[in-house]
């Protein structure tokens, strides 16, 4: 039996199955041991090694190049700073939004508590009324909405999405399916109830949304931190670092920020930097060689947004560096590897003389303030008795109202708890008046139904505003695309023949009203119910509408409900003025009237023309080297603080700029176009002489009325006289309209009969020689000029529909001054690398040469010289001989004329040219006086303190009205 067992065992052990089984068991044991080693003994180590294998390349921004003036003074540069960053490295569980929003909220409080501000690249703001409002319009707004709703193209937006109001966008973003911003309530089962937009103020919601939106833009590369606050102070840095354990994903990073010279005169030239947009990202990267590699732009990059910063973006940007990093599966950085340092951007030198630029800005401001003072009168209203725009005056009530209308006085501040005594007085009066007006409007719209033209002026203003408010895209009630302008009710409303209630009811019946915006919970309503809802909507909106409030204040001022004394005190209570001279006591005692008190504050420039936004409140001046075409000064008044828009936009400041009626963001030197007036006459003189329709010695008898065309235009001197016989020199000197009417008529009659179009073609030919048919070549945003296409006779004196920028006129007068070299003007001097080695030396291109006879130049120059020497009081006893031509351009009879001057100096050997425009500046003499003072400063003809006084400078012939 033992033998049998032995034999069986031998057979088993020697069988192939046994061997195969043993081999399998040994292999299984080996695998089991290996798995034990990998997962238990060395599991953590191998896990670390695994996560470290996720390799990423992180770019390092370069330092942006410095911008200098022609003399090496720094205008824009980068400086080291600290930024607050956040990474979205949260687990995407059910509490993701709650935890992330809580961290962001805590971070916002830390940043703002220490006096810093969040970056704001979101295109919704809280406006002056305290409502959400878009910062974009048109296609840009639709592009923003497409990004919000995740649409690739604008055309993919549903109607509800494309017509979404700012409130609807914010509601969508706060919802649980998006950012989940609101109140979370813990339930018994451990889950949370969520109520959107609760638990936070409107301002806090916007800030959280702004951060979440920035994070969302960067969601595909979470390992890159998103910057949410730039250039923060040491207190913020310290508190963030102390609380890092409570602020997941938050860190402090060393960064650079763009800083600018502290002077507003440079803002339009330099522009500012900001976070790259989707459109800019695509455009820049498409223009970059594919070999650029890591130097491609990314969503967190800062780029030039305006001015030279934008024009020279690629030269200033520099070359990025790179850093190899290793991240875990959540995008958290575990280790860093190889680093390539960035290369600083190139340095740029401008042709601008910074001292001259500053001086011209101040000269413009003090002269505009002087014009204002000379026109303000202590009366309530102005009614023209002459019909002449030069006789327009400014009632003091307009000044009082302007302080409210242009937000120099904050209406919102007057209802704050810490409001001053006079603020409370005026607020109480306003509350009473507002309640009365709203009740009157409700009665009018519900029962009275007075025809519009039969209403009082005040009620007409209010009802007109209601319609414009409903049509506002931020309100979204009136669907303008559906309005039938051929509708009889619509036409009658436009003519004031029906009541507003009748018009609104017709709009409801025709489907012009978007009823979904009225807040009705019921789905089906009849027309009367819709009208009731609309009426309630209107009254509720008006009660919280700043623009409507301003209209109430206007009539409270006109009706003496509010006094000038109260208004003056409010400016002190709000900190806009200080009582350093003790004048408030005089105001209270009656020693000084509120009228004179205001005039003194305008004279001292404590209240500037830009603050008031009355006529005039703006101007521009361009100074050019006539021998090179380099621009020495290019000034637009008023301006803005570009440091508040650089790196990250100060949303409140930007919002204030966009509603400022003096348009500080608008470059009056390169974008404003008006008729040139008589500054155009040297062009017509050139055309007349070169085409042979007049000769240098020929005289034309000015008889006042030019009767060869109908209606017959008059010379400016008529009916107070005529100029008599003048040659071309005398015609330029005296700016004789009649003479140049004749020139225009002859140019249009070269074929033997009068043909206005042929005359206009010749005028355009010579305008083109002076560069007036194209942009000046300047490297920043500029409007396209327009040579007149109507009425050759009137076009010859600068009327018709001519429209030119100040910088365009500068190129023109530069060409006159140097006798025919028409430059493409430039702001660029040279480009160097960061070590100072020259890369490119810029020189203005010559656009063309004006090939005319020397006698033509002699006549044009002599006429301009005689005008300055004999006719312009501004240049009386001037130390050097200059040449120039004034121009007065009327745009609308109810506003003052534009004032212009073009000229050059010295006359015998010109160095610089100047073009000056004061929009609605009354008379060209005012522009001539600005130009004279600029010449004085440039040629050092007077002490600087006598030229730049720091106070308003009255026109030479003006006195303050009583």
Short mmCIF file of C-alpha atoms in Angstrom, two decimals, residues 22-276:
data_model
loop_
_atom_site.label_atom_id
_atom_site.label_comp_id
_atom_site.label_asym_id
_atom_site.label_seq_id
_atom_site.Cartn_x
_atom_site.Cartn_y
_atom_site.Cartn_z
CA UNK A 22 4.03 24.61 -9.33
CA UNK A 23 5.29 27.06 -11.89
CA UNK A 24 1.93 28.87 -11.84
CA UNK A 25 1.91 28.95 -8.02
CA UNK A 26 5.45 30.33 -7.92
CA UNK A 27 4.56 32.99 -10.45
CA UNK A 28 1.41 33.92 -8.50
CA UNK A 29 3.47 34.15 -5.29
CA UNK A 30 6.01 36.36 -7.03
CA UNK A 31 3.27 38.60 -8.38
CA UNK A 32 1.61 38.73 -4.96
CA UNK A 33 4.89 39.71 -3.35
CA UNK A 34 5.57 42.31 -6.01
CA UNK A 35 2.13 43.83 -5.59
CA UNK A 36 2.68 43.91 -1.81
CA UNK A 37 5.96 45.75 -2.29
CA UNK A 38 4.48 48.18 -4.81
CA UNK A 39 1.24 48.98 -3.00
CA UNK A 40 2.04 48.50 0.67
CA UNK A 41 5.75 48.92 1.24
CA UNK A 42 6.61 51.47 -1.51
CA UNK A 43 3.09 52.64 -2.41
CA UNK A 44 3.46 56.23 -1.21
CA UNK A 45 6.83 56.61 -2.88
CA UNK A 46 5.58 55.27 -6.19
CA UNK A 47 2.47 57.44 -5.98
CA UNK A 48 4.68 60.49 -5.51
CA UNK A 49 6.82 59.43 -8.46
CA UNK A 50 3.70 58.95 -10.55
CA UNK A 51 2.19 62.38 -9.83
CA UNK A 52 5.52 64.05 -10.50
CA UNK A 53 5.42 62.72 -14.03
CA UNK A 54 2.69 65.22 -15.04
CA UNK A 55 4.96 67.83 -16.60
CA UNK A 56 3.89 71.31 -17.59
CA UNK A 57 5.67 74.34 -19.00
CA UNK A 58 4.85 77.63 -17.36
CA UNK A 59 5.71 80.91 -19.08
CA UNK A 60 7.33 83.78 -17.20
CA UNK A 61 6.28 87.26 -18.28
CA UNK A 62 8.99 89.62 -19.39
CA UNK A 63 9.47 93.17 -18.13
CA UNK A 64 7.77 95.67 -20.42
CA UNK A 65 10.03 98.25 -22.07
CA UNK A 66 10.30 101.78 -20.69
CA UNK A 67 8.89 104.75 -22.59
CA UNK A 68 10.85 108.03 -22.49
CA UNK A 69 10.33 111.52 -23.89
CA UNK A 70 12.81 112.99 -26.37
CA UNK A 71 15.05 114.16 -23.52
CA UNK A 72 15.19 110.84 -21.68
CA UNK A 73 12.56 111.59 -19.04
CA UNK A 74 10.65 108.46 -18.00
CA UNK A 75 7.00 108.48 -19.06
CA UNK A 76 6.07 104.82 -18.49
CA UNK A 77 7.90 101.96 -16.80
CA UNK A 78 7.47 98.68 -14.95
CA UNK A 79 8.08 98.36 -11.23
CA UNK A 80 8.22 95.35 -8.97
CA UNK A 81 5.06 94.70 -7.01
CA UNK A 82 3.13 92.02 -5.17
CA UNK A 83 -0.01 90.42 -6.57
CA UNK A 84 -2.64 88.24 -4.94
CA UNK A 85 -3.28 85.04 -6.90
CA UNK A 86 -5.68 82.14 -6.63
CA UNK A 87 -5.68 78.65 -8.13
CA UNK A 88 -8.85 76.63 -8.54
CA UNK A 89 -7.52 73.42 -6.95
CA UNK A 90 -10.70 72.47 -5.10
CA UNK A 91 -12.24 69.00 -5.31
CA UNK A 92 -15.30 69.16 -7.54
CA UNK A 93 -17.73 67.67 -5.02
CA UNK A 94 -21.21 68.90 -4.10
CA UNK A 95 -19.76 71.67 -1.92
CA UNK A 96 -17.30 72.97 -4.54
CA UNK A 97 -19.03 76.30 -5.18
CA UNK A 98 -19.69 76.97 -1.51
CA UNK A 99 -16.07 76.40 -0.49
CA UNK A 100 -14.56 78.34 -3.39
CA UNK A 101 -16.95 81.30 -2.98
CA UNK A 102 -16.28 81.42 0.76
CA UNK A 103 -12.52 81.59 0.13
CA UNK A 104 -12.99 84.33 -2.47
CA UNK A 105 -15.23 86.31 -0.11
CA UNK A 106 -12.68 86.11 2.72
CA UNK A 107 -9.93 87.14 0.32
CA UNK A 108 -11.91 90.12 -0.97
CA UNK A 109 -12.41 91.37 2.59
CA UNK A 110 -8.68 91.08 3.33
CA UNK A 111 -7.68 92.92 0.17
CA UNK A 112 -10.16 95.78 0.59
CA UNK A 113 -9.70 96.11 4.35
CA UNK A 114 -6.05 96.95 3.71
CA UNK A 115 -6.86 99.63 1.13
CA UNK A 116 -6.27 97.61 -2.05
CA UNK A 117 -8.68 96.82 -4.87
CA UNK A 118 -9.58 93.75 -6.87
CA UNK A 119 -8.74 93.60 -10.54
CA UNK A 120 -11.88 94.09 -12.56
CA UNK A 121 -11.95 92.83 -16.13
CA UNK A 122 -15.65 91.96 -16.00
CA UNK A 123 -17.93 93.86 -18.35
CA UNK A 124 -20.72 94.53 -15.89
CA UNK A 125 -20.43 97.24 -13.27
CA UNK A 126 -22.65 98.88 -10.68
CA UNK A 127 -23.60 102.25 -12.12
CA UNK A 128 -24.29 105.53 -10.36
CA UNK A 129 -27.89 104.44 -9.78
CA UNK A 130 -26.69 101.37 -7.91
CA UNK A 131 -27.84 99.04 -10.70
CA UNK A 132 -25.94 96.46 -12.72
CA UNK A 133 -24.94 97.95 -16.07
CA UNK A 134 -22.96 96.85 -19.13
CA UNK A 135 -19.71 98.61 -19.96
CA UNK A 136 -19.99 97.46 -23.58
CA UNK A 137 -22.45 98.05 -26.39
CA UNK A 138 -23.23 96.55 -29.75
CA UNK A 139 -21.13 93.67 -31.05
CA UNK A 140 -18.73 93.76 -28.09
CA UNK A 141 -21.63 93.31 -25.68
CA UNK A 142 -22.90 90.35 -27.71
CA UNK A 143 -19.42 88.82 -27.70
CA UNK A 144 -19.40 89.14 -23.91
CA UNK A 145 -22.82 87.48 -23.69
CA UNK A 146 -21.63 84.66 -25.94
CA UNK A 147 -18.77 84.02 -23.53
CA UNK A 148 -21.17 84.09 -20.58
CA UNK A 149 -23.57 81.58 -22.11
CA UNK A 150 -20.87 79.37 -23.61
CA UNK A 151 -21.65 80.11 -27.25
CA UNK A 152 -18.89 79.88 -29.84
CA UNK A 153 -20.37 82.53 -32.11
CA UNK A 154 -22.60 85.55 -31.53
CA UNK A 155 -25.09 84.05 -33.98
CA UNK A 156 -25.46 81.03 -31.69
CA UNK A 157 -27.06 83.14 -28.95
CA UNK A 158 -30.75 82.55 -28.34
CA UNK A 159 -32.91 85.68 -28.35
CA UNK A 160 -33.32 85.52 -24.57
CA UNK A 161 -29.54 85.37 -24.20
CA UNK A 162 -28.71 88.16 -26.67
CA UNK A 163 -31.34 90.45 -25.08
CA UNK A 164 -30.42 89.57 -21.49
CA UNK A 165 -30.23 92.54 -19.13
CA UNK A 166 -27.29 92.87 -16.74
CA UNK A 167 -29.58 91.72 -13.90
CA UNK A 168 -30.48 88.58 -15.84
CA UNK A 169 -26.83 87.81 -16.57
CA UNK A 170 -25.93 88.18 -12.90
CA UNK A 171 -28.87 86.00 -11.87
CA UNK A 172 -27.72 83.32 -14.31
CA UNK A 173 -24.12 83.39 -13.08
CA UNK A 174 -25.20 83.21 -9.43
CA UNK A 175 -27.40 80.17 -10.05
CA UNK A 176 -26.49 76.72 -8.77
CA UNK A 177 -25.66 75.45 -12.25
CA UNK A 178 -22.98 78.14 -12.63
CA UNK A 179 -21.08 79.78 -9.77
CA UNK A 180 -23.54 79.05 -6.97
CA UNK A 181 -23.23 82.45 -5.29
CA UNK A 182 -25.74 82.87 -2.50
CA UNK A 183 -26.83 81.48 0.84
CA UNK A 184 -26.22 77.83 1.81
CA UNK A 185 -28.34 76.37 4.64
CA UNK A 186 -27.31 73.04 6.21
CA UNK A 187 -30.17 70.52 6.37
CA UNK A 188 -30.59 67.62 8.81
CA UNK A 189 -29.43 65.07 6.23
CA UNK A 190 -26.10 66.88 5.85
CA UNK A 191 -26.89 68.44 2.47
CA UNK A 192 -27.45 72.12 1.77
CA UNK A 193 -30.32 74.27 0.54
CA UNK A 194 -29.12 77.00 -1.81
CA UNK A 195 -30.71 80.44 -2.37
CA UNK A 196 -28.99 82.45 -5.15
CA UNK A 197 -27.83 86.03 -4.46
CA UNK A 198 -28.71 85.96 -0.76
CA UNK A 199 -26.27 86.64 2.04
CA UNK A 200 -24.20 89.11 0.00
CA UNK A 201 -24.63 92.73 -1.03
CA UNK A 202 -24.91 93.63 -4.71
CA UNK A 203 -21.34 94.89 -4.68
CA UNK A 204 -20.04 91.71 -3.03
CA UNK A 205 -21.86 89.52 -5.54
CA UNK A 206 -20.28 91.43 -8.43
CA UNK A 207 -16.81 91.04 -6.94
CA UNK A 208 -17.20 87.30 -6.41
CA UNK A 209 -18.59 86.90 -9.94
CA UNK A 210 -15.62 88.87 -11.28
CA UNK A 211 -13.13 86.52 -9.64
CA UNK A 212 -15.07 83.40 -10.68
CA UNK A 213 -15.26 84.66 -14.26
CA UNK A 214 -11.49 85.19 -14.34
CA UNK A 215 -10.94 81.71 -12.93
CA UNK A 216 -13.30 80.27 -15.51
CA UNK A 217 -11.32 81.84 -18.34
CA UNK A 218 -8.28 79.98 -17.00
CA UNK A 219 -10.07 76.72 -16.20
CA UNK A 220 -8.28 74.63 -18.83
CA UNK A 221 -4.90 75.31 -17.21
CA UNK A 222 -5.56 75.33 -13.49
CA UNK A 223 -1.90 75.06 -12.64
CA UNK A 224 -1.58 78.70 -13.72
CA UNK A 225 -2.61 81.03 -10.93
CA UNK A 226 -5.14 83.76 -11.70
CA UNK A 227 -4.17 87.25 -10.56
CA UNK A 228 -7.07 88.91 -8.75
CA UNK A 229 -5.37 91.94 -7.15
CA UNK A 230 -2.33 93.79 -8.45
CA UNK A 231 0.22 96.01 -6.74
CA UNK A 232 -1.07 95.29 -3.24
CA UNK A 233 0.54 96.81 -0.17
CA UNK A 234 2.56 95.07 2.53
CA UNK A 235 -0.39 94.84 4.91
CA UNK A 236 -2.34 92.80 2.39
CA UNK A 237 0.68 90.59 1.72
CA UNK A 238 1.17 89.94 5.44
CA UNK A 239 -2.47 89.10 6.13
CA UNK A 240 -2.79 86.78 3.14
CA UNK A 241 0.35 84.90 4.14
CA UNK A 242 -0.84 84.62 7.73
CA UNK A 243 -4.13 83.10 6.60
CA UNK A 244 -2.88 80.82 3.82
CA UNK A 245 -4.07 77.74 5.67
CA UNK A 246 -7.62 79.12 5.54
CA UNK A 247 -7.37 80.33 1.95
CA UNK A 248 -6.91 77.28 -0.24
CA UNK A 249 -5.21 78.04 -3.54
CA UNK A 250 -4.40 81.65 -2.55
CA UNK A 251 -0.84 82.95 -2.70
CA UNK A 252 1.27 86.08 -3.10
CA UNK A 253 3.34 86.43 -6.25
CA UNK A 254 6.08 88.85 -7.21
CA UNK A 255 5.01 90.70 -10.29
CA UNK A 256 5.56 93.88 -12.25
CA UNK A 257 3.03 96.66 -12.74
CA UNK A 258 2.93 99.45 -15.27
CA UNK A 259 3.39 102.95 -13.86
CA UNK A 260 2.99 106.27 -15.64
CA UNK A 261 4.17 109.83 -15.22
CA UNK A 262 1.84 111.60 -12.81
CA UNK A 263 0.44 114.10 -15.28
CA UNK A 264 -2.84 113.80 -17.19
CA UNK A 265 -1.51 115.47 -20.32
CA UNK A 266 0.23 112.24 -21.41
CA UNK A 267 -2.64 109.79 -20.99
CA UNK A 268 -4.02 110.00 -24.53
CA UNK A 269 -0.55 109.59 -26.01
CA UNK A 270 0.70 106.77 -23.80
CA UNK A 271 -2.57 104.92 -23.32
CA UNK A 272 -2.49 102.11 -20.77
CA UNK A 273 -2.11 98.34 -20.38
CA UNK A 274 -4.67 95.77 -19.38
CA UNK A 275 -5.49 92.08 -19.48
CA UNK A 276 -5.62 90.67 -22.98
#
